[in-house]
């Protein structure tokens, strides 16, 4: 883990090595990262390689807990005239801990924006973040970490103390990587990983249901600092669940996210 005094970013990137700081830490293991941290990192690394194209679909597979130690990263792929396909990986020593697959596209800033009425949900919007209280997901330890320190959260619908759907706005207080501006997909991926935590359906003290993957698809690049996460978790088959999430900016719906959950008793 990098000395937090060296940077206020979640990660320090030097050549092909990533040094996570305390701001990447997750809630369940003091030596492991929150899933939103590597998800946002993958988006940043791939968009830097694919520039000027932007990531429009990102799938992150968390192969095992991502440790708070120096990680080697690799990004491979190529961009065509309109579309690119990319693969990225994070490894601790010779052990791969996470990988990502991305589709990038050429974004035309002068392109035509279709009416939101074409979605069939012309009024699909969340209450703005200033309308909701700041909160912490119950049961998570208070420590310098990704969910406590790097992220600001505002609850606008539902409850995090009762099971069921909920909607929360998230904003990163710190850069994801040193020296790089935060990209729209970086914001979206880092926030979307909270979906299963805010829409829990089984008590944390009795069950563990971590997400093994995260897929984020955007039909519009989110604008502004805040990402709205409106999530619903379903657990029907023994040991298996899915969290489905709508993603928003202040203008409205921007895309969707899905997580596959592996459920077990503590």
CSV table of C-alpha atoms in Angstrom, one decimal:
chain,number,residue,atom,x,y,z
A,1,UNK,CA,0.0,0.0,0.0
A,2,UNK,CA,1.3,3.4,-0.9
A,3,UNK,CA,2.0,6.0,1.7
A,4,UNK,CA,-1.1,8.2,1.8
A,5,UNK,CA,1.2,11.2,2.4
A,6,UNK,CA,2.4,10.9,-1.1
A,7,UNK,CA,-0.9,11.5,-2.7
A,8,UNK,CA,-4.6,12.2,-2.0
A,9,UNK,CA,-5.7,10.0,-4.8
A,10,UNK,CA,-7.1,6.5,-4.5
A,11,UNK,CA,-4.2,5.1,-6.6
A,12,UNK,CA,-0.8,6.2,-7.5
A,13,UNK,CA,0.1,5.0,-11.0
A,14,UNK,CA,3.8,4.8,-12.1
A,15,UNK,CA,4.7,3.2,-15.4
A,16,UNK,CA,2.9,-0.2,-15.4
A,17,UNK,CA,2.5,-0.5,-11.6
A,18,UNK,CA,-0.5,0.7,-9.5
A,19,UNK,CA,0.0,1.6,-5.8
A,20,UNK,CA,-3.3,1.6,-3.9
A,21,UNK,CA,-3.6,4.0,-1.0
A,22,UNK,CA,-5.8,3.7,2.1
A,23,UNK,CA,-8.5,5.4,0.1
A,24,UNK,CA,-9.0,2.1,-1.9
A,25,UNK,CA,-9.7,0.0,1.2
A,26,UNK,CA,-13.0,-1.9,1.4
A,27,UNK,CA,-15.2,-2.7,4.4
A,28,UNK,CA,-14.7,-6.4,5.0
A,29,UNK,CA,-11.0,-6.9,5.0
A,30,UNK,CA,-8.5,-4.2,6.1
A,31,UNK,CA,-6.0,-5.6,3.5
A,32,UNK,CA,-8.4,-5.7,0.5
A,33,UNK,CA,-9.9,-3.0,-1.7
A,34,UNK,CA,-13.5,-2.0,-2.2
A,35,UNK,CA,-14.8,-3.3,-5.6
A,36,UNK,CA,-15.6,0.3,-6.7
A,37,UNK,CA,-11.9,1.2,-6.6
A,38,UNK,CA,-10.5,-1.2,-9.2
A,39,UNK,CA,-13.7,-0.8,-11.3
A,40,UNK,CA,-13.1,2.9,-11.6
A,41,UNK,CA,-9.4,2.3,-12.1
A,42,UNK,CA,-10.0,0.0,-15.0
A,43,UNK,CA,-12.2,2.6,-16.7
A,44,UNK,CA,-9.5,5.3,-16.2
A,45,UNK,CA,-6.6,3.1,-17.5
A,46,UNK,CA,-8.6,1.9,-20.6
A,47,UNK,CA,-9.8,5.3,-21.5
A,48,UNK,CA,-6.3,6.6,-21.3
A,49,UNK,CA,-5.2,3.9,-23.7
A,50,UNK,CA,-8.2,4.3,-26.0
A,51,UNK,CA,-8.2,8.1,-26.2
A,52,UNK,CA,-10.0,9.9,-27.9
A,53,UNK,CA,-12.6,7.1,-27.7
A,54,UNK,CA,-14.6,6.7,-24.4
A,55,UNK,CA,-15.6,3.5,-22.6
A,56,UNK,CA,-19.3,2.9,-23.2
A,57,UNK,CA,-19.4,-0.6,-21.7
A,58,UNK,CA,-17.2,-2.0,-19.0
A,59,UNK,CA,-17.3,-5.5,-17.4
A,60,UNK,CA,-15.1,-6.1,-14.4
A,61,UNK,CA,-14.5,-9.6,-13.0
A,62,UNK,CA,-13.2,-9.7,-9.5
A,63,UNK,CA,-11.3,-13.0,-9.5
A,64,UNK,CA,-10.4,-12.8,-5.8
A,65,UNK,CA,-10.1,-10.0,-3.2
A,66,UNK,CA,-8.0,-7.2,-4.7
A,67,UNK,CA,-5.2,-6.6,-2.1
A,68,UNK,CA,-3.8,-3.3,-0.9
A,69,UNK,CA,-0.4,-3.9,-2.3
A,70,UNK,CA,1.5,-2.9,-5.5
A,71,UNK,CA,-0.3,-4.3,-8.5
A,72,UNK,CA,0.9,-4.7,-12.1
A,73,UNK,CA,-1.5,-3.7,-14.8
A,74,UNK,CA,-1.7,-4.5,-18.5
A,75,UNK,CA,-4.0,-3.0,-21.1
A,76,UNK,CA,-4.3,-4.5,-24.5
A,77,UNK,CA,-6.6,-3.8,-27.4
A,78,UNK,CA,-7.2,-1.6,-30.4
A,79,UNK,CA,-9.6,1.1,-31.6
A,80,UNK,CA,-11.1,1.1,-35.0
A,81,UNK,CA,-12.6,4.1,-36.7
A,82,UNK,CA,-15.7,4.0,-34.5
A,83,UNK,CA,-15.4,1.2,-32.0
A,84,UNK,CA,-12.6,-0.3,-29.9
A,85,UNK,CA,-12.3,-3.5,-27.8
A,86,UNK,CA,-10.0,-3.7,-24.9
A,87,UNK,CA,-8.8,-6.1,-22.1
A,88,UNK,CA,-7.1,-5.1,-18.9
A,89,UNK,CA,-5.8,-7.0,-15.9
A,90,UNK,CA,-4.5,-6.3,-12.4
A,91,UNK,CA,-2.0,-8.8,-10.9
A,92,UNK,CA,-0.4,-9.1,-7.4
A,93,UNK,CA,2.9,-10.7,-8.2
A,94,UNK,CA,2.2,-13.6,-10.6
A,95,UNK,CA,-1.4,-13.9,-9.5
A,96,UNK,CA,-4.1,-12.2,-11.5
A,97,UNK,CA,-6.7,-10.7,-9.1
A,98,UNK,CA,-9.1,-8.8,-11.5
A,99,UNK,CA,-9.7,-8.3,-15.2
A,100,UNK,CA,-11.9,-6.1,-17.3
A,101,UNK,CA,-13.3,-6.1,-20.8
A,102,UNK,CA,-14.3,-2.8,-22.4
A,103,UNK,CA,-16.1,-1.5,-25.5
A,104,UNK,CA,-15.0,2.0,-26.5
A,105,UNK,CA,-16.7,4.3,-28.9
A,106,UNK,CA,-16.1,7.5,-30.7
A,107,UNK,CA,-18.1,10.3,-29.0
A,108,UNK,CA,-19.3,13.1,-31.2
A,109,UNK,CA,-19.8,16.2,-29.1
A,110,UNK,CA,-22.0,17.7,-31.8
A,111,UNK,CA,-24.2,14.6,-32.1
A,112,UNK,CA,-27.9,14.7,-31.8
A,113,UNK,CA,-29.4,13.9,-28.4
A,114,UNK,CA,-32.7,12.1,-28.7
A,115,UNK,CA,-35.7,13.1,-26.6
A,116,UNK,CA,-35.9,11.3,-23.3
A,117,UNK,CA,-39.5,10.5,-24.2
A,118,UNK,CA,-38.0,7.9,-26.6
A,119,UNK,CA,-37.1,5.8,-23.6
A,120,UNK,CA,-40.7,5.5,-22.6
A,121,UNK,CA,-39.9,7.1,-19.2
A,122,UNK,CA,-39.8,10.9,-19.9
A,123,UNK,CA,-39.8,11.8,-16.2
A,124,UNK,CA,-37.3,9.1,-15.1
A,125,UNK,CA,-35.2,11.1,-12.6
A,126,UNK,CA,-34.1,10.9,-9.0
A,127,UNK,CA,-34.4,13.6,-6.4
A,128,UNK,CA,-31.2,15.6,-6.4
A,129,UNK,CA,-28.4,14.8,-3.9
A,130,UNK,CA,-29.0,18.0,-1.9
A,131,UNK,CA,-32.4,16.6,-1.1
A,132,UNK,CA,-31.0,13.6,0.7
A,133,UNK,CA,-29.0,13.1,4.0
A,134,UNK,CA,-25.5,12.0,4.1
A,135,UNK,CA,-25.3,8.4,5.4
A,136,UNK,CA,-23.2,5.3,6.1
A,137,UNK,CA,-24.2,1.8,5.2
A,138,UNK,CA,-24.8,0.1,8.6
A,139,UNK,CA,-22.3,-2.5,9.8
A,140,UNK,CA,-19.3,-1.1,7.9
A,141,UNK,CA,-16.4,-0.1,10.1
A,142,UNK,CA,-15.5,3.6,10.3
A,143,UNK,CA,-12.0,4.0,8.9
A,144,UNK,CA,-10.1,5.8,6.3
A,145,UNK,CA,-11.3,3.9,3.2
A,146,UNK,CA,-13.0,4.1,-0.2
A,147,UNK,CA,-16.6,4.0,1.2
A,148,UNK,CA,-16.0,6.3,4.2
A,149,UNK,CA,-13.4,8.8,2.9
A,150,UNK,CA,-13.1,8.7,-0.9
A,151,UNK,CA,-16.8,8.7,-1.5
A,152,UNK,CA,-19.6,11.1,-0.4
A,153,UNK,CA,-23.1,9.5,-0.4
A,154,UNK,CA,-26.6,11.0,-0.2
A,155,UNK,CA,-29.6,8.8,0.3
A,156,UNK,CA,-32.7,10.0,-1.7
A,157,UNK,CA,-35.1,7.0,-1.8
A,158,UNK,CA,-35.6,3.8,0.2
A,159,UNK,CA,-33.6,2.9,3.3
A,160,UNK,CA,-30.2,1.5,4.1
A,161,UNK,CA,-31.3,0.2,7.5
A,162,UNK,CA,-34.2,-1.8,6.0
A,163,UNK,CA,-34.0,-4.4,3.2
A,164,UNK,CA,-35.2,-3.5,-0.3
A,165,UNK,CA,-34.5,-1.1,-3.2
A,166,UNK,CA,-32.7,2.2,-2.5
A,167,UNK,CA,-31.3,5.1,-4.5
A,168,UNK,CA,-28.2,7.0,-3.5
A,169,UNK,CA,-26.1,9.7,-5.1
A,170,UNK,CA,-22.3,9.2,-5.0
A,171,UNK,CA,-19.5,11.7,-5.5
A,172,UNK,CA,-15.8,11.0,-5.4
A,173,UNK,CA,-14.0,13.4,-3.0
A,174,UNK,CA,-10.6,12.4,-4.3
A,175,UNK,CA,-9.0,11.6,-7.7
A,176,UNK,CA,-8.9,8.0,-8.6
A,177,UNK,CA,-5.4,8.2,-10.0
A,178,UNK,CA,-2.7,10.8,-9.6
A,179,UNK,CA,-2.4,13.3,-12.4
A,180,UNK,CA,-5.4,12.1,-14.4
A,181,UNK,CA,-8.8,13.9,-14.5
A,182,UNK,CA,-11.7,11.7,-13.5
A,183,UNK,CA,-13.5,10.3,-16.6
A,184,UNK,CA,-17.3,9.9,-16.9
A,185,UNK,CA,-17.1,6.1,-16.9
A,186,UNK,CA,-14.6,6.2,-14.0
A,187,UNK,CA,-17.2,8.0,-11.9
A,188,UNK,CA,-20.0,5.6,-13.1
A,189,UNK,CA,-18.1,2.4,-12.5
A,190,UNK,CA,-16.8,3.5,-9.1
A,191,UNK,CA,-20.3,4.4,-7.9
A,192,UNK,CA,-22.2,1.4,-9.5
A,193,UNK,CA,-20.3,-1.1,-7.4
A,194,UNK,CA,-22.3,0.1,-4.4
A,195,UNK,CA,-25.5,-1.2,-5.8
A,196,UNK,CA,-25.7,-4.4,-3.9
A,197,UNK,CA,-24.7,-2.7,-0.7
A,198,UNK,CA,-27.4,-0.1,-0.7
A,199,UNK,CA,-30.2,-2.5,-1.8
A,200,UNK,CA,-29.4,-5.4,0.5
A,201,UNK,CA,-32.1,-8.0,1.1
A,202,UNK,CA,-30.3,-10.3,3.7
A,203,UNK,CA,-28.8,-9.1,7.0
A,204,UNK,CA,-25.1,-8.4,6.8
A,205,UNK,CA,-24.5,-10.0,10.2
A,206,UNK,CA,-25.8,-13.3,8.9
A,207,UNK,CA,-24.9,-13.4,5.2
A,208,UNK,CA,-22.1,-12.5,2.9
A,209,UNK,CA,-23.2,-11.6,-0.7
A,210,UNK,CA,-20.3,-10.1,-2.5
A,211,UNK,CA,-20.4,-9.3,-6.2
A,212,UNK,CA,-18.2,-11.4,-8.4
A,213,UNK,CA,-18.5,-9.0,-11.3
A,214,UNK,CA,-19.8,-5.7,-12.4
A,215,UNK,CA,-21.1,-4.6,-15.9
A,216,UNK,CA,-21.8,-0.9,-16.6
A,217,UNK,CA,-23.3,0.2,-19.9
A,218,UNK,CA,-23.8,3.9,-20.8
A,219,UNK,CA,-25.9,5.3,-23.6
A,220,UNK,CA,-24.9,8.9,-22.6
A,221,UNK,CA,-21.8,10.2,-20.9
A,222,UNK,CA,-22.8,11.4,-17.4
A,223,UNK,CA,-22.1,15.0,-16.7
A,224,UNK,CA,-21.1,16.6,-13.4
A,225,UNK,CA,-19.6,15.1,-10.2
A,226,UNK,CA,-22.6,13.2,-8.9
A,227,UNK,CA,-23.7,9.7,-10.1
A,228,UNK,CA,-27.2,8.5,-9.0
A,229,UNK,CA,-27.4,4.8,-8.2
A,230,UNK,CA,-30.9,3.3,-8.1
A,231,UNK,CA,-30.5,-0.4,-7.2
A,232,UNK,CA,-32.6,-3.5,-6.6
A,233,UNK,CA,-31.3,-6.8,-5.4
A,234,UNK,CA,-32.9,-10.2,-6.1
A,235,UNK,CA,-31.8,-13.4,-4.5
A,236,UNK,CA,-33.9,-16.3,-5.7
A,237,UNK,CA,-31.7,-19.4,-6.3
A,238,UNK,CA,-29.7,-20.9,-3.4
A,239,UNK,CA,-26.4,-19.0,-3.2
A,240,UNK,CA,-27.0,-16.8,-6.3
A,241,UNK,CA,-28.3,-13.2,-6.6
A,242,UNK,CA,-28.4,-10.3,-9.1
A,243,UNK,CA,-28.4,-6.6,-8.5
A,244,UNK,CA,-29.8,-4.4,-11.2
A,245,UNK,CA,-29.1,-0.7,-11.2
A,246,UNK,CA,-30.1,2.4,-13.0
A,247,UNK,CA,-27.5,5.1,-13.3
A,248,UNK,CA,-28.2,8.9,-13.4
A,249,UNK,CA,-26.8,12.3,-13.6
A,250,UNK,CA,-28.7,15.5,-12.9
A,251,UNK,CA,-30.1,15.5,-16.5
A,252,UNK,CA,-31.6,12.0,-16.1
A,253,UNK,CA,-30.9,8.4,-16.9
A,254,UNK,CA,-27.5,7.7,-18.4
A,255,UNK,CA,-27.2,3.9,-18.3
A,256,UNK,CA,-27.4,0.6,-16.4
A,257,UNK,CA,-25.3,-1.7,-14.2
A,258,UNK,CA,-25.6,-5.4,-13.2
A,259,UNK,CA,-23.8,-7.4,-10.5
A,260,UNK,CA,-23.8,-11.1,-10.0
A,261,UNK,CA,-23.8,-12.0,-6.3
A,262,UNK,CA,-22.4,-15.1,-4.6
A,263,UNK,CA,-24.4,-15.6,-1.3
A,264,UNK,CA,-23.3,-17.6,1.7
A,265,UNK,CA,-23.9,-17.7,5.5
A,266,UNK,CA,-21.3,-16.3,7.8
